């Protein structure tokens, strides 16, 4: 069958109906990749060597889907979590907002599939397509900038006019031409002289030019990093046990936001965002699986998550956690990663 053009309005309608908040389309011409190359050359990818390995596909989407003609990029907004009203910072472990509910990779992938099915039903297009959410070798943010969804802030995140940086991105590469609307002028850059994110980052992971040195980023250290957390950085992690939202929390672009069309995170996430150290330190591998099943947290696995919990417990300054750390040591002391971090926490707590 001959591949025909479809209207942007049809694409937009299908993706909005599937639950996305923002939609844009671009052709498949190569991206610059200049920042990515600089980021890789400086070692900022840490151990995520898969990013460098897929450099050519990231820069040239046609390598991912031969015959690719258009890329749809869709953003799903989410609500940042709110701390429990009775919280004092040292008592609770912090989980990044995006990880409070079901894993967005699955949800956004399902929404993309629904939108594609709808397009196929109404126009017979696309015939070939490929969905990417986060882990696909796609430069998601650069594509989002290209279609005019927003600008990249100094915190290295896409800042959208309606939802700030609290959006997650997904793409569909298609063999179909989409009649794209006239390109919007680039959004006004809001960072200007602001440095709030750079100054607030506890580990100094953000560079002036808005690149993230993953080797220092709490998000990387608590989610992606496999071995022991470098000792000099441990005290700077605060009570974060999975991800970090600090450079979003301080950003003025996030002060006024519209509500997401189809929220997928729990409505009142206070308890799940700030589980108590008492609960986490007592957790067995089975309880971990049960508590975090289907959420992004499950991806780190018990061992690495408990490594994070130990560091955060040490940083909490709460000496009443010492018996729980000792009990964790007697139950799980044969695991070198957990042992090292539990011992560190006990030492810090005196
Ligand atoms: C690797 C990765 C990480 C790494 C490195 C982060 C980084 N910024 O490089 C780590 C593990 C640290 C990480 C952390 C987080 N991540 Co992350 N991560 C990615 C991933 C897989 C690749 C990013 C990448 O290519 N980095 C390489 C460097 C070079 O990219 P960069 O500095 O951002 O620059 C690129 C663009 O921003 C763009 N660009 C930048 N400035 C400018 C300026 C202009 C004018 C133009 C045209 C383009 C442009 O060009 C560059 C590429 O050449 C993407 C998904 C994807 N496939 O793209 C998600 C992604 C960036 N992460 C995401 C999220 C939500 C997070 C966290 C908030 C999670 C959390 N709460 O803990 C943190 C935030 C940390 C931060 N401040 O960036 C979202 C961001 C959504 C948004 N609003 O932008 C993404 C897009 C995933 C998704 N599908 O939604 N992440
Ligand atoms: S905190 Fe300020 S400098 Fe950082 S991204 Fe937001 S507006 Fe830009
Ligand atoms: S996610 Fe946290 S550690 Fe990483 S750059 Fe932002 S503030 Fe810094």
mmCIF file of N, CA and C in Angstrom, residues 20 23 53 63 80 99 132 140 142 180 197 226 246 252 254 266 274-275 293 297 313 322 332 336 346 350:
data_model
loop_
_atom_site.group_PDB
_atom_site.id
_atom_site.type_symbol
_atom_site.label_atom_id
_atom_site.label_comp_id
_atom_site.label_asym_id
_atom_site.label_seq_id
_atom_site.Cartn_x
_atom_site.Cartn_y
_atom_site.Cartn_z
ATOM 1 N N UNK A 20 -2.004 11.592 26.596
ATOM 2 C CA UNK A 20 -0.847 12.500 26.651
ATOM 3 C C UNK A 20 -1.318 13.944 26.796
ATOM 4 N N UNK A 23 1.783 17.131 22.382
ATOM 5 C CA UNK A 23 2.163 16.311 21.230
ATOM 6 C C UNK A 23 2.852 17.194 20.196
ATOM 7 N N UNK A 53 27.491 3.724 23.156
ATOM 8 C CA UNK A 53 27.442 2.658 22.142
ATOM 9 C C UNK A 53 26.381 2.931 21.090
ATOM 10 N N UNK A 63 18.272 5.227 11.587
ATOM 11 C CA UNK A 63 18.948 3.955 11.857
ATOM 12 C C UNK A 63 18.085 3.042 12.716
ATOM 13 N N UNK A 80 4.102 16.435 41.131
ATOM 14 C CA UNK A 80 5.145 16.132 42.120
ATOM 15 C C UNK A 80 4.512 15.696 43.434
ATOM 16 N N UNK A 99 8.552 8.136 40.457
ATOM 17 C CA UNK A 99 8.623 6.711 40.801
ATOM 18 C C UNK A 99 7.600 6.311 41.856
ATOM 19 N N UNK A 132 9.474 4.363 21.454
ATOM 20 C CA UNK A 132 10.617 4.489 22.377
ATOM 21 C C UNK A 132 10.174 5.265 23.608
ATOM 22 N N UNK A 140 15.515 12.102 23.325
ATOM 23 C CA UNK A 140 14.125 12.523 23.531
ATOM 24 C C UNK A 140 13.986 14.026 23.737
ATOM 25 N N UNK A 142 16.027 16.526 22.912
ATOM 26 C CA UNK A 142 16.374 17.359 21.759
ATOM 27 C C UNK A 142 15.233 17.334 20.734
ATOM 28 N N UNK A 180 3.031 18.578 8.910
ATOM 29 C CA UNK A 180 3.306 19.252 10.191
ATOM 30 C C UNK A 180 2.816 20.694 10.148
ATOM 31 N N UNK A 197 18.899 25.961 40.320
ATOM 32 C CA UNK A 197 19.111 24.509 40.291
ATOM 33 C C UNK A 197 20.591 24.175 40.528
ATOM 34 N N UNK A 226 25.850 0.611 40.088
ATOM 35 C CA UNK A 226 25.754 -0.756 40.602
ATOM 36 C C UNK A 226 26.580 -1.033 41.853
ATOM 37 N N UNK A 246 15.387 17.597 43.420
ATOM 38 C CA UNK A 246 15.741 18.914 43.970
ATOM 39 C C UNK A 246 15.849 19.978 42.877
ATOM 40 N N UNK A 252 11.751 27.869 39.146
ATOM 41 C CA UNK A 252 10.582 28.747 39.024
ATOM 42 C C UNK A 252 9.616 28.295 37.923
ATOM 43 N N UNK A 254 8.394 25.586 37.557
ATOM 44 C CA UNK A 254 7.439 24.607 38.109
ATOM 45 C C UNK A 254 6.453 25.219 39.093
ATOM 46 N N UNK A 266 -0.325 8.091 42.257
ATOM 47 C CA UNK A 266 -1.336 8.125 43.309
ATOM 48 C C UNK A 266 -1.696 9.555 43.709
ATOM 49 N N UNK A 274 7.426 9.232 51.193
ATOM 50 C CA UNK A 274 8.285 9.286 52.373
ATOM 51 C C UNK A 274 8.051 8.066 53.258
ATOM 52 N N UNK A 275 8.394 6.855 52.779
ATOM 53 C CA UNK A 275 8.264 5.705 53.674
ATOM 54 C C UNK A 275 9.230 5.901 54.850
ATOM 55 N N UNK A 293 6.304 -3.619 43.651
ATOM 56 C CA UNK A 293 5.956 -4.321 42.405
ATOM 57 C C UNK A 293 5.313 -3.357 41.400
ATOM 58 N N UNK A 297 10.891 1.629 41.153
ATOM 59 C CA UNK A 297 11.824 1.269 42.236
ATOM 60 C C UNK A 297 12.230 -0.206 42.125
ATOM 61 N N UNK A 313 19.717 6.347 55.880
ATOM 62 C CA UNK A 313 19.493 6.199 57.324
ATOM 63 C C UNK A 313 20.645 6.829 58.094
ATOM 64 N N UNK A 322 19.800 2.696 64.959
ATOM 65 C CA UNK A 322 20.968 1.821 65.075
ATOM 66 C C UNK A 322 20.608 0.347 65.283
ATOM 67 N N UNK A 332 21.535 -9.732 56.801
ATOM 68 C CA UNK A 332 22.011 -9.591 55.419
ATOM 69 C C UNK A 332 23.510 -9.296 55.339
ATOM 70 N N UNK A 336 28.054 -8.284 50.626
ATOM 71 C CA UNK A 336 29.104 -7.269 50.853
ATOM 72 C C UNK A 336 28.612 -5.836 50.646
ATOM 73 N N UNK A 346 26.184 2.969 60.560
ATOM 74 C CA UNK A 346 26.353 2.829 62.014
ATOM 75 C C UNK A 346 27.475 3.731 62.518
ATOM 76 N N UNK A 350 27.291 7.113 65.009
ATOM 77 C CA UNK A 350 28.045 7.094 66.269
ATOM 78 C C UNK A 350 27.739 5.854 67.025
#
